[in-house]
Amino acid sequence: MRAVLFNRLFQYKRINQMKIGVPKEIKNLEGRVALTPAGARSLAEAGHDVWVEQGAGAGSGFHDADYQEAGARIGSVEDAWSRELVVKVKEPEPSEYPWLKQQLVFTYFHLAGVPRSLTETLLAQGTTAIAYETLEDKAGRLPLLAPMSAIAGNMAALVGAYYLARTQGGRGVQLGQVLGQRHGKVLVIGDGVVGSHAARSAWGLGAEVTVAGLDLPRGEQLRQEIAPGLGYVLSSPEAIGSLVKEADLVIGGVLLHGAKASFVLTEDMVSTMLPGSVIVDVSIDQGGCVETSQPTSHSDPVFVKHGVTHYCVTNMPGAYPRTSTIALTAATLPYVRRLADKGLDALREDAGFAKALNAYQGFITCRPAAEGLGLLDAYRDTKDLI
Ligand SMILES: NC(=O)c1ccc[n+]([C@@H]2O[C@H](COP(=O)([O-])OP(=O)(O)OC[C@H]3O[C@@H](n4cnc5c(N)ncnc54)[C@H](O)[C@@H]3O)[C@@H](O)[C@H]2O)c1
């Protein structure tokens, strides 16, 4: 009965306006917002009713008046959350769980990497969770993860360079060219969006850079795009175990779609690293690819283990909210428009969009997350539900 009513609601919504809410992000020092005023205008002009929480855009330099001028309404946190479609940036924090109900929530969820209580709440409330990070385009890429991965990848080389300073507890190696000589050894694990951006940034700073990936032709492509001198090795425990012993900075950017990251860097390997070297585990939002990683925050970003500084901030792009919000909205808006216009038909029509469905009507629909969380009993295939 519940499912029938819900589906009727979205049949109805196909020919009517969607009530859309944009809450203010509350994660530590998070300044992003899920919609720019231009995005709000596009939705409002299509006939949708857009509510933005007061001050939600301030961290990205967008004012309430900008949203009002674009046709959105400014309201309370309750106004933003009590809509049929809630659009966010980061996964709901525990203090936001009471807002979750039987509605569509379109945001990053990272269910396999965050506390299981989020999935349990989504299932208990019958929330329809549509995750940016598992949505695929026709080529199988992740178009809504890519912009944030690019920003986090760029940032990984910069924060790594910063924590290598002796004044920051590092080993005092600069990532930079000094009179034509490259200094600092950087190992980037993963050759996707994070990996390629981190490698380009570290190379641009002037370090020696090696990427560990799973595909030799990809290494050739990266050399052509970045520099002929870029190193590339096939990722294996032996190769990584040997390279980390000499690395000043290790950047982790591996991903298995929807699943908890696997530990490509074990604690034993970390214990062989140089004192004062640095690890930036960008994959931490999916649980981390380094065994010694623990999530950290912008206000307390690093800890030291085995003499190695670990930087494991789960919302790195939140440090550059203006750029991140503009890049994120450019990627998400076409999908938000389709959800608002068509409800769940937008997913029925597009198999890649349907891959974004992570929870629906009390079931978990992302198999790798269900396996990782030990919730296979509550797993259903999306095509059996919608
Ligand atoms: N911390 C943050 O704020 C933040 C921000 C953005 C992205 N991320 C995370 O960064 C991770 C990477 O994202 P992405 O967009 O680059 O993904 P991607 O799919 O573009 O790339 C992941 C790469 O990992 C490689 N890989 C998988 N297993 C490997 C292994 N054992 N060894 C070496 N490489 C391996 C794959 O071949 C792929 O190229 C994701 O978990 C993403 O959620 C974190």
Tab-separated table of C-alpha atoms and ligand atoms in Angstrom:
chain	number	residue	atom	x	y	z
A	1	MET	CA	0.000	0.000	0.000
A	2	ARG	CA	2.843	2.351	0.960
A	3	ALA	CA	4.631	1.667	-2.331
A	4	VAL	CA	1.422	2.181	-4.321
A	5	LEU	CA	0.784	5.549	-2.662
A	6	PHE	CA	4.383	6.569	-3.219
A	7	ASN	CA	4.309	5.633	-6.889
A	8	ARG	CA	1.006	7.471	-7.308
A	9	LEU	CA	2.630	10.535	-5.812
A	10	PHE	CA	5.357	10.429	-8.435
A	11	GLN	CA	2.935	9.611	-11.297
A	12	TYR	CA	1.170	12.778	-10.218
A	13	LYS	CA	4.415	14.672	-9.911
A	14	ARG	CA	5.250	13.928	-13.523
A	15	ILE	CA	2.718	16.522	-14.604
A	16	ASN	CA	3.091	18.920	-11.689
A	17	GLN	CA	5.700	20.923	-9.950
A	18	MET	CA	8.145	19.240	-7.600
A	19	LYS	CA	8.693	20.740	-4.163
A	20	ILE	CA	12.482	20.878	-3.819
A	21	GLY	CA	14.478	21.665	-0.670
A	22	VAL	CA	18.130	22.668	-0.358
A	23	PRO	CA	19.341	22.450	3.272
A	24	LYS	CA	22.442	24.172	4.566
A	25	GLU	CA	25.383	21.746	4.818
A	26	ILE	CA	26.449	21.128	8.409
A	27	LYS	CA	29.561	18.943	8.105
A	28	ASN	CA	32.665	20.398	9.760
A	29	LEU	CA	33.725	23.622	7.992
A	30	GLU	CA	31.660	22.648	4.948
A	31	GLY	CA	30.906	25.641	2.733
A	32	ARG	CA	29.399	23.951	-0.319
A	33	VAL	CA	25.722	24.119	-1.229
A	34	ALA	CA	23.829	21.796	-3.569
A	35	LEU	CA	22.466	24.479	-5.875
A	36	THR	CA	23.764	27.791	-7.219
A	37	PRO	CA	21.267	30.623	-7.757
A	38	ALA	CA	21.549	29.911	-11.507
A	39	GLY	CA	20.562	26.300	-10.810
A	40	ALA	CA	17.646	27.460	-8.672
A	41	ARG	CA	16.534	29.728	-11.516
A	42	SER	CA	16.571	26.856	-14.005
A	43	LEU	CA	14.341	24.761	-11.711
A	44	ALA	CA	12.025	27.640	-10.827
A	45	GLU	CA	11.610	28.577	-14.491
A	46	ALA	CA	10.639	24.964	-15.211
A	47	GLY	CA	7.771	25.434	-12.730
A	48	HIS	CA	9.274	23.774	-9.647
A	49	ASP	CA	8.960	25.128	-6.134
A	50	VAL	CA	12.465	25.614	-4.705
A	51	TRP	CA	13.132	26.235	-1.019
A	52	VAL	CA	16.642	27.100	0.113
A	53	GLU	CA	17.549	27.139	3.799
A	54	GLN	CA	18.515	30.572	5.032
A	55	GLY	CA	22.267	31.132	4.661
A	56	ALA	CA	22.804	27.842	2.793
A	57	GLY	CA	24.845	29.485	0.028
A	58	ALA	CA	26.842	31.869	2.199
A	59	GLY	CA	29.954	29.663	2.389
A	60	SER	CA	30.086	29.612	-1.418
A	61	GLY	CA	29.526	33.352	-1.725
A	62	PHE	CA	25.842	33.095	-2.722
A	63	HIS	CA	23.408	35.231	-0.743
A	64	ASP	CA	19.784	34.578	0.150
A	65	ALA	CA	18.797	37.541	-2.020
A	66	ASP	CA	20.506	35.886	-5.032
A	67	TYR	CA	18.265	32.829	-4.620
A	68	GLN	CA	15.145	34.942	-4.116
A	69	GLU	CA	15.958	36.918	-7.217
A	70	ALA	CA	16.306	33.585	-9.062
A	71	GLY	CA	12.769	32.592	-8.032
A	72	ALA	CA	13.517	30.395	-4.989
A	73	ARG	CA	12.072	30.843	-1.513
A	74	ILE	CA	14.221	31.198	1.597
A	75	GLY	CA	13.091	29.245	4.651
A	76	SER	CA	14.054	27.387	7.793
A	77	VAL	CA	15.889	24.080	8.058
A	78	GLU	CA	12.472	22.435	8.383
A	79	ASP	CA	11.219	24.150	5.241
A	80	ALA	CA	14.199	22.809	3.312
A	81	TRP	CA	13.965	19.243	4.623
A	82	SER	CA	10.181	18.808	4.439
A	83	ARG	CA	10.124	18.721	0.625
A	84	GLU	CA	9.498	15.829	-1.765
A	85	LEU	CA	12.978	16.124	-3.260
A	86	VAL	CA	15.865	17.184	-1.027
A	87	VAL	CA	19.117	18.046	-2.801
A	88	LYS	CA	22.291	18.113	-0.711
A	89	VAL	CA	26.048	17.776	-0.963
A	90	LYS	CA	27.272	15.527	1.870
A	91	GLU	CA	25.622	12.453	3.330
A	92	PRO	CA	23.230	13.256	6.207
A	93	GLU	CA	24.958	13.670	9.574
A	94	PRO	CA	23.410	11.915	12.626
A	95	SER	CA	21.827	15.198	13.732
A	96	GLU	CA	20.032	15.303	10.360
A	97	TYR	CA	18.642	11.748	10.598
A	98	PRO	CA	15.377	12.926	12.230
A	99	TRP	CA	14.608	14.880	9.053
A	100	LEU	CA	14.777	11.792	6.845
A	101	LYS	CA	11.399	10.446	5.829
A	102	GLN	CA	9.724	8.926	2.790
A	103	GLN	CA	11.075	11.418	0.278
A	104	LEU	CA	13.710	11.570	-2.442
A	105	VAL	CA	17.151	12.618	-1.198
A	106	PHE	CA	19.766	13.268	-3.903
A	107	THR	CA	23.289	13.718	-2.478
A	108	TYR	CA	26.580	11.910	-1.843
A	109	PHE	CA	25.832	8.978	0.485
A	110	HIS	CA	28.986	6.764	0.473
A	111	LEU	CA	26.961	4.120	2.358
A	112	ALA	CA	29.810	1.584	2.352
A	113	GLY	CA	32.219	4.019	3.987
A	114	VAL	CA	30.144	5.938	6.547
A	115	PRO	CA	28.584	4.655	9.787
A	116	ARG	CA	26.029	1.911	9.216
A	117	SER	CA	23.486	3.945	11.201
A	118	LEU	CA	22.861	6.086	8.104
A	119	THR	CA	21.772	3.074	6.033
A	120	GLU	CA	19.687	1.747	8.923
A	121	THR	CA	17.901	5.095	9.209
A	122	LEU	CA	17.268	5.317	5.451
A	123	LEU	CA	15.790	1.811	5.483
A	124	ALA	CA	13.696	2.421	8.600
A	125	GLN	CA	12.266	5.641	7.187
A	126	GLY	CA	11.690	4.279	3.668
A	127	THR	CA	13.745	7.131	2.246
A	128	THR	CA	14.602	7.007	-1.444
A	129	ALA	CA	18.360	7.622	-1.429
A	130	ILE	CA	19.822	8.586	-4.792
A	131	ALA	CA	23.600	8.799	-4.571
A	132	TYR	CA	25.718	11.086	-6.727
A	133	GLU	CA	28.734	8.794	-6.448
A	134	THR	CA	27.180	5.680	-8.010
A	135	LEU	CA	25.394	7.420	-10.902
A	136	GLU	CA	27.029	6.331	-14.182
A	137	ASP	CA	27.106	7.894	-17.629
A	138	LYS	CA	26.869	5.871	-20.836
A	139	ALA	CA	30.615	5.112	-20.723
A	140	GLY	CA	30.357	3.765	-17.157
A	141	ARG	CA	32.121	6.806	-15.672
A	142	LEU	CA	30.959	8.647	-12.545
A	143	PRO	CA	30.022	12.151	-13.762
A	144	LEU	CA	28.758	13.405	-10.399
A	145	LEU	CA	31.802	12.191	-8.460
A	146	ALA	CA	34.299	13.480	-11.034
A	147	PRO	CA	34.190	17.236	-10.315
A	148	MET	CA	34.788	16.729	-6.583
A	149	SER	CA	37.452	14.106	-7.258
A	150	ALA	CA	39.246	16.556	-9.541
A	151	ILE	CA	39.235	19.220	-6.824
A	152	ALA	CA	40.288	16.735	-4.115
A	153	GLY	CA	43.055	15.389	-6.374
A	154	ASN	CA	44.433	18.877	-7.012
A	155	MET	CA	44.229	19.582	-3.311
A	156	ALA	CA	45.921	16.325	-2.254
A	157	ALA	CA	49.264	17.393	-3.733
A	158	LEU	CA	48.980	20.831	-2.111
A	159	VAL	CA	48.112	19.629	1.395
A	160	GLY	CA	50.758	16.925	1.111
A	161	ALA	CA	53.370	19.541	0.221
A	162	TYR	CA	52.209	21.668	3.164
A	163	TYR	CA	52.514	18.868	5.746
A	164	LEU	CA	55.964	17.883	4.442
A	165	ALA	CA	57.302	21.156	5.842
A	166	ARG	CA	59.370	20.559	8.953
A	167	THR	CA	57.380	23.338	10.628
A	168	GLN	CA	54.281	21.133	10.174
A	169	GLY	CA	55.952	17.991	11.538
A	170	GLY	CA	57.067	16.805	8.108
A	171	ARG	CA	60.433	15.567	6.932
A	172	GLY	CA	61.372	18.900	5.442
A	173	VAL	CA	61.301	17.901	1.783
A	174	GLN	CA	59.889	20.464	-0.598
A	175	LEU	CA	57.855	19.263	-3.574
A	176	GLY	CA	59.395	21.613	-6.068
A	177	GLN	CA	61.961	22.193	-8.763
A	178	VAL	CA	65.086	23.873	-7.486
A	179	LEU	CA	67.148	25.281	-10.358
A	180	GLY	CA	65.885	22.573	-12.699
A	181	GLN	CA	66.250	19.668	-10.243
A	182	ARG	CA	63.022	17.888	-9.124
A	183	HIS	CA	62.686	17.338	-5.376
A	184	GLY	CA	60.340	15.107	-3.416
A	185	LYS	CA	59.007	11.653	-4.350
A	186	VAL	CA	55.254	11.290	-4.692
A	187	LEU	CA	53.432	7.971	-5.104
A	188	VAL	CA	49.839	8.269	-6.315
A	189	ILE	CA	47.782	5.076	-5.909
A	190	GLY	CA	44.866	4.996	-8.374
A	191	ASP	CA	44.810	6.419	-11.883
A	192	GLY	CA	41.239	7.707	-12.120
A	193	VAL	CA	40.069	11.276	-11.589
A	194	VAL	CA	41.672	11.802	-8.150
A	195	GLY	CA	44.869	10.048	-9.254
A	196	SER	CA	45.314	11.928	-12.531
A	197	HIS	CA	44.643	15.330	-10.946
A	198	ALA	CA	46.928	14.596	-8.000
A	199	ALA	CA	49.671	13.429	-10.354
A	200	ARG	CA	49.335	16.518	-12.556
A	201	SER	CA	49.454	18.840	-9.521
A	202	ALA	CA	52.411	17.105	-7.909
A	203	TRP	CA	54.271	17.081	-11.228
A	204	GLY	CA	53.422	20.752	-11.742
A	205	LEU	CA	54.832	21.577	-8.303
A	206	GLY	CA	58.105	19.988	-9.379
A	207	ALA	CA	58.180	16.578	-7.653
A	208	GLU	CA	59.124	13.162	-9.044
A	209	VAL	CA	55.801	11.362	-9.473
A	210	THR	CA	54.879	7.698	-9.878
A	211	VAL	CA	51.297	6.505	-10.375
A	212	ALA	CA	50.268	2.964	-9.390
A	213	GLY	CA	47.271	1.794	-11.417
A	214	LEU	CA	45.737	-1.278	-12.965
A	215	ASP	CA	46.187	-0.643	-16.679
A	216	LEU	CA	49.469	-0.015	-18.563
A	217	PRO	CA	47.827	1.819	-21.517
A	218	ARG	CA	46.347	4.247	-18.994
A	219	GLY	CA	49.912	4.955	-17.842
A	220	GLU	CA	50.884	5.831	-21.417
A	221	GLN	CA	47.851	8.109	-21.677
A	222	LEU	CA	48.814	9.899	-18.439
A	223	ARG	CA	52.386	10.370	-19.689
A	224	GLN	CA	51.049	11.994	-22.848
A	225	GLU	CA	48.665	14.224	-20.892
A	226	ILE	CA	51.004	15.205	-18.046
A	227	ALA	CA	54.670	14.611	-18.883
A	228	PRO	CA	56.839	11.931	-20.502
A	229	GLY	CA	58.833	11.670	-17.271
A	230	LEU	CA	55.861	10.546	-15.165
A	231	GLY	CA	56.363	7.073	-13.675
A	232	TYR	CA	53.652	4.391	-13.911
A	233	VAL	CA	53.638	0.945	-12.302
A	234	LEU	CA	51.054	-1.798	-12.122
A	235	SER	CA	49.610	-1.782	-8.644
A	236	SER	CA	50.543	-4.852	-6.595
A	237	PRO	CA	51.446	-5.320	-2.936
A	238	GLU	CA	55.074	-5.864	-3.958
A	239	ALA	CA	55.292	-2.713	-6.115
A	240	ILE	CA	53.537	-0.530	-3.542
A	241	GLY	CA	55.472	-2.052	-0.639
A	242	SER	CA	58.742	-1.175	-2.336
A	243	LEU	CA	57.792	2.354	-3.531
A	244	VAL	CA	56.373	3.564	-0.205
A	245	LYS	CA	59.728	3.015	1.508
A	246	GLU	CA	61.188	5.916	-0.491
A	247	ALA	CA	58.087	8.103	-0.909
A	248	ASP	CA	57.820	11.495	0.763
A	249	LEU	CA	54.118	11.715	-0.051
A	250	VAL	CA	51.614	8.936	-0.797
A	251	ILE	CA	48.215	9.911	-2.199
A	252	GLY	CA	45.452	7.266	-2.113
A	253	GLY	CA	42.698	7.599	-4.740
A	254	VAL	CA	41.387	4.105	-5.426
A	255	LEU	CA	37.743	3.244	-5.893
A	256	LEU	CA	35.662	0.146	-6.505
A	257	HIS	CA	32.243	1.538	-7.479
A	258	GLY	CA	29.895	1.599	-4.483
A	259	ALA	CA	32.120	-0.636	-2.336
A	260	LYS	CA	34.251	0.041	0.691
A	261	ALA	CA	37.799	0.812	-0.472
A	262	SER	CA	40.283	-2.050	-0.073
A	263	PHE	CA	43.503	-1.519	1.871
A	264	VAL	CA	46.166	-1.193	-0.813
A	265	LEU	CA	48.561	0.182	1.787
A	266	THR	CA	48.739	-2.087	4.836
A	267	GLU	CA	49.838	-1.074	8.317
A	268	ASP	CA	53.044	-3.099	7.822
A	269	MET	CA	53.836	-1.022	4.727
A	270	VAL	CA	53.080	2.250	6.553
A	271	SER	CA	55.489	1.202	9.306
A	272	THR	CA	58.301	1.052	6.707
A	273	MET	CA	57.733	4.637	5.504
A	274	LEU	CA	60.205	7.445	6.160
A	275	PRO	CA	59.684	9.396	9.407
A	276	GLY	CA	57.910	12.665	8.631
A	277	SER	CA	56.515	11.425	5.320
A	278	VAL	CA	52.846	12.128	4.559
A	279	ILE	CA	49.815	10.104	3.452
A	280	VAL	CA	46.767	11.850	1.968
A	281	ASP	CA	44.035	9.186	1.832
A	282	VAL	CA	41.456	10.769	-0.464
A	283	SER	CA	39.510	7.473	-0.580
A	284	ILE	CA	38.625	7.916	3.092
A	285	ASP	CA	35.018	8.799	2.230
A	286	GLN	CA	34.643	5.186	1.048
A	287	GLY	CA	36.430	3.862	4.144
A	288	GLY	CA	40.025	4.603	3.098
A	289	CYS	CA	42.618	2.641	1.102
A	290	VAL	CA	45.272	2.798	3.850
A	291	GLU	CA	44.886	0.451	6.806
A	292	THR	CA	45.993	3.084	9.335
A	293	SER	CA	43.592	5.791	8.072
A	294	GLN	CA	40.807	7.203	10.235
A	295	PRO	CA	38.407	9.931	9.091
A	296	THR	CA	39.519	13.434	10.079
A	297	SER	CA	37.965	16.883	9.681
A	298	HIS	CA	39.027	20.265	8.319
A	299	SER	CA	39.360	21.622	11.851
A	300	ASP	CA	41.572	18.689	12.953
A	301	PRO	CA	42.884	17.279	9.672
A	302	VAL	CA	45.943	15.172	10.553
A	303	PHE	CA	47.284	12.585	12.971
A	304	VAL	CA	50.615	10.782	13.161
A	305	LYS	CA	50.962	7.000	13.145
A	306	HIS	CA	54.268	5.110	12.733
A	307	GLY	CA	55.888	8.545	12.357
A	308	VAL	CA	53.809	9.258	9.221
A	309	THR	CA	51.423	12.212	9.019
A	310	HIS	CA	47.973	11.041	7.869
A	311	TYR	CA	45.562	13.535	6.255
A	312	CYS	CA	42.121	11.882	5.930
A	313	VAL	CA	39.521	14.642	5.552
A	314	THR	CA	36.278	13.199	4.203
A	315	ASN	CA	35.033	16.428	2.610
A	316	MET	CA	38.187	17.882	1.090
A	317	PRO	CA	36.411	19.961	-1.619
A	318	GLY	CA	34.549	21.742	1.190
A	319	ALA	CA	37.752	23.761	1.642
A	320	TYR	CA	37.173	25.398	-1.755
A	321	PRO	CA	33.410	25.784	-1.676
A	322	ARG	CA	33.038	28.443	-4.339
A	323	THR	CA	34.786	26.385	-7.038
A	324	SER	CA	33.279	23.143	-5.755
A	325	THR	CA	29.688	24.387	-5.669
A	326	ILE	CA	29.900	25.779	-9.193
A	327	ALA	CA	31.528	22.589	-10.537
A	328	LEU	CA	29.141	20.302	-8.631
A	329	THR	CA	25.977	22.121	-9.718
A	330	ALA	CA	27.151	22.124	-13.339
A	331	ALA	CA	27.310	18.322	-13.141
A	332	THR	CA	24.234	17.623	-10.992
A	333	LEU	CA	21.731	20.144	-12.345
A	334	PRO	CA	20.735	18.202	-15.489
A	335	TYR	CA	19.951	15.196	-13.264
A	336	VAL	CA	18.123	17.299	-10.647
A	337	ARG	CA	16.026	18.734	-13.492
A	338	ARG	CA	15.162	15.261	-14.738
A	339	LEU	CA	14.248	14.043	-11.243
A	340	ALA	CA	12.120	17.111	-10.649
A	341	ASP	CA	10.375	16.845	-14.023
A	342	LYS	CA	9.799	13.105	-14.101
A	343	GLY	CA	10.212	11.704	-10.589
A	344	LEU	CA	11.438	8.118	-10.621
A	345	ASP	CA	10.699	7.801	-14.338
A	346	ALA	CA	14.005	9.614	-14.805
A	347	LEU	CA	15.703	6.510	-13.349
A	348	ARG	CA	13.477	4.068	-15.222
A	349	GLU	CA	14.501	5.692	-18.505
A	350	ASP	CA	18.250	5.696	-17.872
A	351	ALA	CA	20.106	2.621	-16.593
A	352	GLY	CA	23.071	4.767	-15.506
A	353	PHE	CA	20.840	7.072	-13.479
A	354	ALA	CA	19.142	3.995	-11.953
A	355	LYS	CA	22.571	2.932	-10.605
A	356	ALA	CA	22.366	5.968	-8.321
A	357	LEU	CA	19.492	4.400	-6.389
A	358	ASN	CA	20.993	3.163	-3.104
A	359	ALA	CA	17.893	2.775	-0.915
A	360	TYR	CA	14.184	2.578	-1.721
A	361	GLN	CA	11.121	1.766	0.357
A	362	GLY	CA	13.090	0.038	3.121
A	363	PHE	CA	15.445	-1.874	0.810
A	364	ILE	CA	19.104	-1.272	0.036
A	365	THR	CA	19.694	-1.323	-3.716
A	366	CYS	CA	23.494	-0.911	-3.909
A	367	ARG	CA	24.862	-4.447	-3.787
A	368	PRO	CA	28.499	-3.648	-2.876
A	369	ALA	CA	27.290	-1.485	0.026
A	370	ALA	CA	24.818	-4.181	1.156
A	371	GLU	CA	27.636	-6.752	1.126
A	372	GLY	CA	30.047	-4.467	2.962
A	373	LEU	CA	27.477	-3.595	5.628
A	374	GLY	CA	26.257	-7.187	6.076
A	375	LEU	CA	22.767	-6.173	4.922
A	376	LEU	CA	22.244	-8.592	2.050
A	377	ASP	CA	18.887	-9.620	3.569
A	378	ALA	CA	17.615	-6.114	2.898
A	379	TYR	CA	19.095	-5.983	-0.626
A	380	ARG	CA	16.872	-5.866	-3.708
A	381	ASP	CA	17.814	-5.258	-7.315
A	382	THR	CA	16.633	-1.840	-8.483
A	383	LYS	CA	14.844	-3.273	-11.505
A	384	ASP	CA	12.669	-5.409	-9.218
A	385	LEU	CA	11.514	-2.312	-7.318
A	386	ILE	CA	11.002	0.572	-9.720
B	1	LIG	N1	37.982	12.791	0.655
B	1	LIG	C1	37.270	13.524	-0.179
B	1	LIG	O1	36.855	14.633	0.114
B	1	LIG	C2	36.985	12.999	-1.556
B	1	LIG	C3	36.605	13.861	-2.581
B	1	LIG	C4	36.372	13.333	-3.849
B	1	LIG	C5	36.540	11.970	-4.095
B	1	LIG	N2	36.892	11.156	-3.060
B	1	LIG	C6	37.082	9.713	-3.232
B	1	LIG	O2	38.245	9.411	-3.960
B	1	LIG	C7	38.138	8.081	-4.441
B	1	LIG	C8	38.598	8.012	-5.897
B	1	LIG	O3	37.650	8.685	-6.713
B	1	LIG	P1	37.865	8.813	-8.294
B	1	LIG	O4	36.801	9.725	-8.788
B	1	LIG	O5	39.264	9.091	-8.618
B	1	LIG	O6	37.495	7.334	-8.784
B	1	LIG	P2	37.841	6.735	-10.212
B	1	LIG	O7	36.860	5.627	-10.438
B	1	LIG	O8	37.964	7.800	-11.236
B	1	LIG	O9	39.302	6.132	-10.000
B	1	LIG	C9	39.546	5.098	-9.100
B	1	LIG	C10	40.741	4.330	-9.633
B	1	LIG	O10	41.132	3.395	-8.646
B	1	LIG	C11	41.793	2.381	-9.379
B	1	LIG	N3	42.005	1.226	-8.513
B	1	LIG	C12	41.111	0.367	-7.977
B	1	LIG	N4	41.751	-0.539	-7.222
B	1	LIG	C13	43.086	-0.237	-7.280
B	1	LIG	C14	44.255	-0.799	-6.721
B	1	LIG	N5	44.201	-1.878	-5.938
B	1	LIG	N6	45.432	-0.211	-6.989
B	1	LIG	C15	45.533	0.872	-7.773
B	1	LIG	N7	44.454	1.444	-8.337
B	1	LIG	C16	43.246	0.893	-8.098
B	1	LIG	C17	40.874	2.141	-10.541
B	1	LIG	O11	41.553	1.500	-11.600
B	1	LIG	C18	40.466	3.559	-10.907
B	1	LIG	O12	41.254	4.087	-11.949
B	1	LIG	C19	36.655	7.699	-4.223
B	1	LIG	O13	36.525	6.912	-3.074
B	1	LIG	C20	35.989	9.025	-4.005
B	1	LIG	O14	34.780	8.907	-3.267
B	1	LIG	C21	37.115	11.652	-1.812
